[in-house]
Tab-separated table of C-alpha atoms in Angstrom:
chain	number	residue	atom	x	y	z
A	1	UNK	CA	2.908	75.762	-28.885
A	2	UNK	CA	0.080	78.139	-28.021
A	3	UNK	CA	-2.803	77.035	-25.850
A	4	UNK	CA	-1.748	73.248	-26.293
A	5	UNK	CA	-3.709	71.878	-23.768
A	6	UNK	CA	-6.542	73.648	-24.966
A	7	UNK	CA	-8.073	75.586	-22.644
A	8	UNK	CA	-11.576	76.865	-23.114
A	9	UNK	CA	-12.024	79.607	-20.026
A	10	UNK	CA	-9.793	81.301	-17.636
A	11	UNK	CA	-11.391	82.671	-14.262
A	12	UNK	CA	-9.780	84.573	-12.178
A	13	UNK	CA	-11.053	86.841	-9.396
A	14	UNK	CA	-12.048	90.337	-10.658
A	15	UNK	CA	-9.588	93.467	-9.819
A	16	UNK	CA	-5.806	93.186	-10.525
A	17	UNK	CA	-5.556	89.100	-10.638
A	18	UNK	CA	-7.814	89.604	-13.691
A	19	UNK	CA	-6.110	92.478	-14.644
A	20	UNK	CA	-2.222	90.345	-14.225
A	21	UNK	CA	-3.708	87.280	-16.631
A	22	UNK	CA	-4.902	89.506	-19.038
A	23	UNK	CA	-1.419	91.246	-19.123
A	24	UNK	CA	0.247	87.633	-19.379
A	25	UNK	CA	-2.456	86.629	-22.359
A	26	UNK	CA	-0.844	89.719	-24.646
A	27	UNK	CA	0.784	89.483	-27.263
A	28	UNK	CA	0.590	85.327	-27.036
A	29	UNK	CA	-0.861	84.338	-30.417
A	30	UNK	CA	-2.466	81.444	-31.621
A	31	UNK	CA	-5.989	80.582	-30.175
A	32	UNK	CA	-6.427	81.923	-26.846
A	33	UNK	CA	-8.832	80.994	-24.028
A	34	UNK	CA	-11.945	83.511	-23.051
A	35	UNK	CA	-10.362	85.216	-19.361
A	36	UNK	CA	-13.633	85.923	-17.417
A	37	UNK	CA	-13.163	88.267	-14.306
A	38	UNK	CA	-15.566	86.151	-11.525
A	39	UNK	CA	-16.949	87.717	-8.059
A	40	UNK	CA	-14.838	87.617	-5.140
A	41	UNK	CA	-15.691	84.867	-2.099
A	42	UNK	CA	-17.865	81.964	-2.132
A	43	UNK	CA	-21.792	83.094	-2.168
A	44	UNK	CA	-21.204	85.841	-4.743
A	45	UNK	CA	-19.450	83.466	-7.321
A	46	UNK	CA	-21.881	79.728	-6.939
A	47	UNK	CA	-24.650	83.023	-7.808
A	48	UNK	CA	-22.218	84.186	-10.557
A	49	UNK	CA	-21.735	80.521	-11.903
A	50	UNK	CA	-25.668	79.841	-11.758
A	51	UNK	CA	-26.338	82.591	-14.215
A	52	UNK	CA	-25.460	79.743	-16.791
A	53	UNK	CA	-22.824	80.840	-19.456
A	54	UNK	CA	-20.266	78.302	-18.700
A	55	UNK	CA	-22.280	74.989	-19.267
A	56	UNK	CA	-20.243	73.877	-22.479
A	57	UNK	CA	-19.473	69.795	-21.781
A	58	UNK	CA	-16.320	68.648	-22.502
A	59	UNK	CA	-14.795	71.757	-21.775
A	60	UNK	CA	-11.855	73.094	-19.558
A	61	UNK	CA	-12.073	75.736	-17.212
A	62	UNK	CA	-8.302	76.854	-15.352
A	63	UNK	CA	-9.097	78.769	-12.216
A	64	UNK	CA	-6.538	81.091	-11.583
A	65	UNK	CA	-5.688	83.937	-8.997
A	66	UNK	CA	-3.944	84.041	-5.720
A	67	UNK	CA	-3.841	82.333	-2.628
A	68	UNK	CA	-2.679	82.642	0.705
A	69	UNK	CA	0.179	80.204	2.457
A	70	UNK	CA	-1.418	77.995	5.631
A	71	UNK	CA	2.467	75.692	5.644
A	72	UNK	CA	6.005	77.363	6.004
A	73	UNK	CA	6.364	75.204	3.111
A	74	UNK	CA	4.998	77.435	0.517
A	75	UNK	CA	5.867	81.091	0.495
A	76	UNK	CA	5.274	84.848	-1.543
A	77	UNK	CA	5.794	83.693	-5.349
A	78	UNK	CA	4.981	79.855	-5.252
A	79	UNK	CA	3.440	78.603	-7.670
A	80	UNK	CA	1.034	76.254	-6.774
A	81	UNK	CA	-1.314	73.213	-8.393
A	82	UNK	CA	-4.698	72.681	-6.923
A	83	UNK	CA	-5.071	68.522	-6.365
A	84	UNK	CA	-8.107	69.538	-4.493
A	85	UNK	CA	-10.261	71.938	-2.005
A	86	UNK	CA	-12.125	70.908	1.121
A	87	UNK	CA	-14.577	73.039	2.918
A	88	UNK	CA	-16.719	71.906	5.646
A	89	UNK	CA	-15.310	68.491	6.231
A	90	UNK	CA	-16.574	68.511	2.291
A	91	UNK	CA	-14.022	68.351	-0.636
A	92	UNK	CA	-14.116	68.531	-4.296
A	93	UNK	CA	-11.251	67.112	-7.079
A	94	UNK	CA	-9.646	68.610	-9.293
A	95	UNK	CA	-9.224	67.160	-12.912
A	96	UNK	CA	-6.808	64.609	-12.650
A	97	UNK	CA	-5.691	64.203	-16.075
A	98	UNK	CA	-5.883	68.454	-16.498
A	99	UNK	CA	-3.836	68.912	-13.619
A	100	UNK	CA	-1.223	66.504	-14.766
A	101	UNK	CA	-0.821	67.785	-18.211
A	102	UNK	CA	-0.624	71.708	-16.326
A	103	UNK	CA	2.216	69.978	-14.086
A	104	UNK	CA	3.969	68.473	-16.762
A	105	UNK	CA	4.229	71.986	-18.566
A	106	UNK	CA	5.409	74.284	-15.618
A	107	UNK	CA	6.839	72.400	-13.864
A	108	UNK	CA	9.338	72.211	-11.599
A	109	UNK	CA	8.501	75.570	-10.775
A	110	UNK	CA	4.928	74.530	-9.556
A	111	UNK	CA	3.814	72.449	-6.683
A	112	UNK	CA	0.698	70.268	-6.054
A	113	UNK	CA	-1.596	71.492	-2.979
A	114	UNK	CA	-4.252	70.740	-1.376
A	115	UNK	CA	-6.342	73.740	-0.517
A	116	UNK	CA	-9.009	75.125	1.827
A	117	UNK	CA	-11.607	77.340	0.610
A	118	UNK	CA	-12.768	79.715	3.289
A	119	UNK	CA	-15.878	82.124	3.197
A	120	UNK	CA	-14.072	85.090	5.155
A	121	UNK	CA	-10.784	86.197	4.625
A	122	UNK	CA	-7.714	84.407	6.888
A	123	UNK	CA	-5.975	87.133	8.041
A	124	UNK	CA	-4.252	85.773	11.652
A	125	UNK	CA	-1.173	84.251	11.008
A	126	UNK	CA	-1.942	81.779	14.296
A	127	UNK	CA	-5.050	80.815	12.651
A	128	UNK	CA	-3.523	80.087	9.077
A	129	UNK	CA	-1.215	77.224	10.523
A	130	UNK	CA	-3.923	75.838	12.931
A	131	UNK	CA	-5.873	75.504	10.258
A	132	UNK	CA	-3.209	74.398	7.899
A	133	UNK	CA	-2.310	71.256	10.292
A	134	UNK	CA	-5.940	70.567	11.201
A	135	UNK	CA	-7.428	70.474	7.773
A	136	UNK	CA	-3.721	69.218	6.502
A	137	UNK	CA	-4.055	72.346	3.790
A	138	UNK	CA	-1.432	74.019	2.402
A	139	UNK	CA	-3.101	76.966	0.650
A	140	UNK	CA	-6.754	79.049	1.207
A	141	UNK	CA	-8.831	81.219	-1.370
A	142	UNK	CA	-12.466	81.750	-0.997
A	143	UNK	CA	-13.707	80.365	-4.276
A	144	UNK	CA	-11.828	77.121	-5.062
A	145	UNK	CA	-14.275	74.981	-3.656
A	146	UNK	CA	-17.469	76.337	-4.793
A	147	UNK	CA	-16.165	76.597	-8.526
A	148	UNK	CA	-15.732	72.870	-8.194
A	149	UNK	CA	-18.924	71.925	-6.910
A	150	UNK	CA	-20.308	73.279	-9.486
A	151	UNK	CA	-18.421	72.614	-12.450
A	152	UNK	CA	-18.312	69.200	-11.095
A	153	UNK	CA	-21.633	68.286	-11.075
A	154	UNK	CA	-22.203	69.773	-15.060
A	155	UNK	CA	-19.156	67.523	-16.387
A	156	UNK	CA	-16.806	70.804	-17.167
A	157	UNK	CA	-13.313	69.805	-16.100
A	158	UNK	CA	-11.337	71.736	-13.750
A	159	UNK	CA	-7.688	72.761	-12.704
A	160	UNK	CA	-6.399	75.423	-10.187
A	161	UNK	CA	-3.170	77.220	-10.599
A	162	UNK	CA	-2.684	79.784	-7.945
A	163	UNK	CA	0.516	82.261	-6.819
A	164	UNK	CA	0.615	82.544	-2.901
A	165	UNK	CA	0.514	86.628	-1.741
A	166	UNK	CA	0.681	85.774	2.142
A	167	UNK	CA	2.772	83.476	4.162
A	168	UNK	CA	1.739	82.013	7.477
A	169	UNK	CA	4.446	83.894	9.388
A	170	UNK	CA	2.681	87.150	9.269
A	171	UNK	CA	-0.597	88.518	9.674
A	172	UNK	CA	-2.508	90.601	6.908
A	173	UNK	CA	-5.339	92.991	7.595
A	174	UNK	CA	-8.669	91.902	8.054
A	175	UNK	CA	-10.445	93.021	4.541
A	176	UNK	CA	-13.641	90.394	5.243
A	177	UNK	CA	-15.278	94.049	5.594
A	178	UNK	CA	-14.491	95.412	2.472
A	179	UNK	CA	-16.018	92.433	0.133
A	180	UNK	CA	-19.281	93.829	-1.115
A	181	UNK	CA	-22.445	91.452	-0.848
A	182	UNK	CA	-21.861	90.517	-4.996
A	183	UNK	CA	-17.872	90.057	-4.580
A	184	UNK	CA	-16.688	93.189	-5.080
A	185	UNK	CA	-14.160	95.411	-3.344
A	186	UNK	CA	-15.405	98.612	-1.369
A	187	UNK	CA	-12.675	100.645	-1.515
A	188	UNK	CA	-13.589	102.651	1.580
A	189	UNK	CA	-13.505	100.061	4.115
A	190	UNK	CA	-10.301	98.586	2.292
A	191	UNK	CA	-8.586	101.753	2.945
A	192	UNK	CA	-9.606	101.830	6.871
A	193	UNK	CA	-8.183	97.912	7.008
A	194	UNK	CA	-5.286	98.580	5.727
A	195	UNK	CA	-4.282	102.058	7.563
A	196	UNK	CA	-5.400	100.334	10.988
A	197	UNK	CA	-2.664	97.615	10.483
A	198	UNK	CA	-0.308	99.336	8.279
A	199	UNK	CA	2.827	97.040	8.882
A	200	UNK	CA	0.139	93.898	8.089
A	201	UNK	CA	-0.992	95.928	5.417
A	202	UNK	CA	2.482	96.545	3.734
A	203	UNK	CA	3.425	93.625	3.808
A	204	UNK	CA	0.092	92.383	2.158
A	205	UNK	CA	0.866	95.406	-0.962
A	206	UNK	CA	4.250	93.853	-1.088
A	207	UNK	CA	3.432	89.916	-1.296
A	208	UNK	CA	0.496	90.696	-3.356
A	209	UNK	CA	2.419	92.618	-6.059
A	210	UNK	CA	5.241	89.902	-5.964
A	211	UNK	CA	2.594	87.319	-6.576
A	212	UNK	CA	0.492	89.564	-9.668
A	213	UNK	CA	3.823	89.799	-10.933
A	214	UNK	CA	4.544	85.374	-11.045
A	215	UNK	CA	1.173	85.418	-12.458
A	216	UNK	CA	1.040	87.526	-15.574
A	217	UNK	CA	4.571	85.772	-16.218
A	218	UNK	CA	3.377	82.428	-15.744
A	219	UNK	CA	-0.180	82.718	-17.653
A	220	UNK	CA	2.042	83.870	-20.289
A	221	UNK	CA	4.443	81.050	-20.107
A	222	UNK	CA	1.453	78.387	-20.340
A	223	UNK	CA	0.386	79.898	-23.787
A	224	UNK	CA	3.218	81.237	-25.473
A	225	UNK	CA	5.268	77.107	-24.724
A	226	UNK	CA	8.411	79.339	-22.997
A	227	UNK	CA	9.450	77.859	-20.548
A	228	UNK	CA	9.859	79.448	-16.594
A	229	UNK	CA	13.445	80.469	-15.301
């Protein structure tokens, strides 16, 4: 049953999530979506996005990648389902009828969210549930919402399937430094993040790999038809 829903795109942030769907496309045969590695955080990617490329109506886009937890509900290696993402008191949808038919074929190992889209990275494990009951979030990337505004407004339907990395229990280092100005990673200033918190920063290598690990298994399980354990 390969790429039964059909899926046109895949995005999914540049660096090893890219790298972990690409991994889970291989060796799936059948027609297979175009993966596109996008820019890291919010400014760099509505930039990305407006270099045109992607304005095919009547297509499907999946968003995936990883997230991190703002709810003890959701933990390292949850699979989750974007219903929608809010930013600024604003929010976007995801495609209903995409998002059900995703659902319907993962689950019950996936759960429906609602996310926050942030412009900096979350790192404080006090301000991940604050702003998980305030904003009554459960998840937060930084591109959700801007990938919805704008495939929104152009008619291209949308659905979000994320793996959580973090959990709100812990902090992770601070890495808003190391995002370069067009959404890539420095690798200099990642290093210094990480070896100035390196229990945070651990714990972050650890979650992360967990999570890159549920992806590439479940990208390949939502073109190949087999079914999650």
């Amino acid at each position: 049953m390969p790429n039964f829903l059909p899926i046109n795109t895949i995005l999914v942030p540049q660096g090893a999530e890219y790298k972990a769907v690409c991994r889970g496309l291989s060796g799936v045969t059948g027609s297979m979506p175009t993966v596109v590695a996008i820019p890291i955080g919010m400014k760099p990617l509505l930039k990305y996005l407006q270099q045109g490329q992607f304005l095919v109506p009547k297509s499907r886009v999946l968003i995936m990648g990883i997230c991190g937890s703002l709810s003890d509900r959701y933990t390292v290696g949850d699979i989750v389902l974007y219903q929608d993402c809010v930013y600024q008191q604003k929010r976007q949808e995801c495609d209903r009828n995409f998002t059900t038919q995703l659902h319907s074929s993962i689950s019950p190992k996936v759960s429906l969210v609602k996310s926050l889209t942030s412009d900096r990275v979350i790192w404080s494990a006090a301000e991940k549930r604050h702003l998980g009951e305030t904003l009554a979030a459960d998840v937060v990337d930084m591109e959700g919402f801007t990938a919805l505004e704008f495939f929104n407004a152009v008619g291209v339907s949308v659905a979000m399937l994320r793996v959580v990395s973090d959990n709100c229990q812990h902090d992770i280092p601070d890495l808003t430094p190391a995002i370069n100005s067009d959404g890539s990673l420095n690798p200099f200033p990642l290093a210094i993040g990480m070896l100035r918190q390196p229990l945070a920063a651990t714990r972050l290598i650890r979650g992360s790999l967990t999570a890159l690990k549920v992806l590439k298994q479940v990208t390949n399980q939502l073109f190949s038809g087999n079914r999650l354990e």
